[in-house]
Amino acid sequence: MNNLEQTLSIIKPDAVERNLENEIKEMFKNKGFSILKQKKIQIEKSEAEKFYKVHETKPFYSDLCAYLSSGPIVVMVLEKDNAVIGNRELMGATNPIDAKEGTIRKKYGISIDKNSVHGSDSVENAKIEIDFFFKD
Ligand code: UDP
Ligand code: MG
């Protein structure tokens, strides 16, 4: 059964800074994702706080929001069958130490905070996150 989905991906500041944008996009394309929309932006800390609101009670929240707003990021809408879970698999575990061979975080992640990519964790959140960056 086909189940075409869209998900939001972000190439985080640590990866943009190391010029990994094209390598990471190639990994998505090689797995069959289409990049429907994309833009390179830098956001304010206040916007990062809205984006990561789900984590506002966590001890790492302030650092996380400071980090996401610390430099340019690339936000993308990715599409393929079962894109949400497929992107999570391609990203790998949150902590690059735990990420499997062949995943983006295994290949490029530096640490649990500088883990190179964000990806929506559910179809519902994907819609919210795509609207957050691309609603005009
Ligand atoms: N994070 C962190 N310290 C932690 C857990 C998470 O800095 O102990 C950061 C990490 O960059 C992660 C982000 O917060 O990507 C969001 O956390 P989440 O649990 O949603 O992980 P993800 O969905 O990105 O794998
Ligand atoms: Mg998450």
mmCIF file with all atom_site columns, C-alpha atoms in Angstrom, residues 7-12 20-35 74-80 83-84 86-92 102 104-105 108 116-119:
data_model
loop_
_atom_site.group_PDB
_atom_site.id
_atom_site.type_symbol
_atom_site.label_atom_id
_atom_site.label_alt_id
_atom_site.label_comp_id
_atom_site.label_asym_id
_atom_site.label_entity_id
_atom_site.label_seq_id
_atom_site.pdbx_PDB_ins_code
_atom_site.Cartn_x
_atom_site.Cartn_y
_atom_site.Cartn_z
_atom_site.occupancy
_atom_site.B_iso_or_equiv
_atom_site.pdbx_formal_charge
_atom_site.auth_seq_id
_atom_site.auth_comp_id
_atom_site.auth_asym_id
_atom_site.auth_atom_id
_atom_site.pdbx_PDB_model_num
ATOM 1  C CA . THR A 1 7   ? 8.027  15.330 7.097  1.00 0.00 ? 7   THR A CA 1
ATOM 2  C CA . LEU A 1 8   ? 10.124 18.253 8.261  1.00 0.00 ? 8   LEU A CA 1
ATOM 3  C CA . SER A 1 9   ? 13.893 17.931 8.292  1.00 0.00 ? 9   SER A CA 1
ATOM 4  C CA . ILE A 1 10  ? 16.386 20.459 9.599  1.00 0.00 ? 10  ILE A CA 1
ATOM 5  C CA . ILE A 1 11  ? 20.108 20.421 8.917  1.00 0.00 ? 11  ILE A CA 1
ATOM 6  C CA . LYS A 1 12  ? 21.337 21.907 12.195 1.00 0.00 ? 12  LYS A CA 1
ATOM 7  C CA . LEU A 1 20  ? 27.644 19.068 5.034  1.00 0.00 ? 20  LEU A CA 1
ATOM 8  C CA . GLU A 1 21  ? 24.439 20.377 3.457  1.00 0.00 ? 21  GLU A CA 1
ATOM 9  C CA . ASN A 1 22  ? 24.957 18.692 0.090  1.00 0.00 ? 22  ASN A CA 1
ATOM 10 C CA . GLU A 1 23  ? 26.207 15.387 1.527  1.00 0.00 ? 23  GLU A CA 1
ATOM 11 C CA . ILE A 1 24  ? 23.164 15.150 3.798  1.00 0.00 ? 24  ILE A CA 1
ATOM 12 C CA . LYS A 1 25  ? 20.761 16.035 0.971  1.00 0.00 ? 25  LYS A CA 1
ATOM 13 C CA . GLU A 1 26  ? 22.378 13.275 -1.127 1.00 0.00 ? 26  GLU A CA 1
ATOM 14 C CA . MET A 1 27  ? 21.701 10.792 1.693  1.00 0.00 ? 27  MET A CA 1
ATOM 15 C CA . PHE A 1 28  ? 18.002 11.768 1.609  1.00 0.00 ? 28  PHE A CA 1
ATOM 16 C CA . LYS A 1 29  ? 17.818 11.544 -2.182 1.00 0.00 ? 29  LYS A CA 1
ATOM 17 C CA . ASN A 1 30  ? 19.601 8.183  -2.215 1.00 0.00 ? 30  ASN A CA 1
ATOM 18 C CA . LYS A 1 31  ? 16.892 6.840  0.143  1.00 0.00 ? 31  LYS A CA 1
ATOM 19 C CA . GLY A 1 32  ? 14.185 8.036  -2.232 1.00 0.00 ? 32  GLY A CA 1
ATOM 20 C CA . PHE A 1 33  ? 13.123 11.236 -0.508 1.00 0.00 ? 33  PHE A CA 1
ATOM 21 C CA . SER A 1 34  ? 12.046 14.187 -2.654 1.00 0.00 ? 34  SER A CA 1
ATOM 22 C CA . ILE A 1 35  ? 12.934 17.618 -1.296 1.00 0.00 ? 35  ILE A CA 1
ATOM 23 C CA . VAL A 1 74  ? 18.504 24.361 6.298  1.00 0.00 ? 74  VAL A CA 1
ATOM 24 C CA . VAL A 1 75  ? 14.825 23.475 6.709  1.00 0.00 ? 75  VAL A CA 1
ATOM 25 C CA . MET A 1 76  ? 13.282 21.066 4.224  1.00 0.00 ? 76  MET A CA 1
ATOM 26 C CA . VAL A 1 77  ? 10.005 19.352 3.481  1.00 0.00 ? 77  VAL A CA 1
ATOM 27 C CA . LEU A 1 78  ? 10.790 15.746 2.550  1.00 0.00 ? 78  LEU A CA 1
ATOM 28 C CA . GLU A 1 79  ? 8.341  13.439 0.824  1.00 0.00 ? 79  GLU A CA 1
ATOM 29 C CA . LYS A 1 80  ? 8.166  9.699  0.200  1.00 0.00 ? 80  LYS A CA 1
ATOM 30 C CA . ALA A 1 83  ? 8.460  9.577  5.212  1.00 0.00 ? 83  ALA A CA 1
ATOM 31 C CA . VAL A 1 84  ? 8.181  10.225 8.950  1.00 0.00 ? 84  VAL A CA 1
ATOM 32 C CA . GLY A 1 86  ? 11.835 6.596  7.152  1.00 0.00 ? 86  GLY A CA 1
ATOM 33 C CA . ASN A 1 87  ? 13.472 9.884  8.055  1.00 0.00 ? 87  ASN A CA 1
ATOM 34 C CA . ARG A 1 88  ? 13.789 8.890  11.719 1.00 0.00 ? 88  ARG A CA 1
ATOM 35 C CA . GLU A 1 89  ? 15.533 5.671  10.611 1.00 0.00 ? 89  GLU A CA 1
ATOM 36 C CA . LEU A 1 90  ? 17.891 7.494  8.274  1.00 0.00 ? 90  LEU A CA 1
ATOM 37 C CA . MET A 1 91  ? 18.715 10.077 10.987 1.00 0.00 ? 91  MET A CA 1
ATOM 38 C CA . GLY A 1 92  ? 19.596 7.469  13.610 1.00 0.00 ? 92  GLY A CA 1
ATOM 39 C CA . GLY A 1 102 ? 24.702 4.182  7.693  1.00 0.00 ? 102 GLY A CA 1
ATOM 40 C CA . ILE A 1 104 ? 23.240 10.557 9.266  1.00 0.00 ? 104 ILE A CA 1
ATOM 41 C CA . ARG A 1 105 ? 23.939 10.999 12.965 1.00 0.00 ? 105 ARG A CA 1
ATOM 42 C CA . TYR A 1 108 ? 28.151 13.286 10.966 1.00 0.00 ? 108 TYR A CA 1
ATOM 43 C CA . SER A 1 116 ? 23.395 17.404 12.773 1.00 0.00 ? 116 SER A CA 1
ATOM 44 C CA . VAL A 1 117 ? 19.712 16.870 11.935 1.00 0.00 ? 117 VAL A CA 1
ATOM 45 C CA . HIS A 1 118 ? 16.164 17.226 13.226 1.00 0.00 ? 118 HIS A CA 1
ATOM 46 C CA . GLY A 1 119 ? 13.223 15.172 11.982 1.00 0.00 ? 119 GLY A CA 1
#
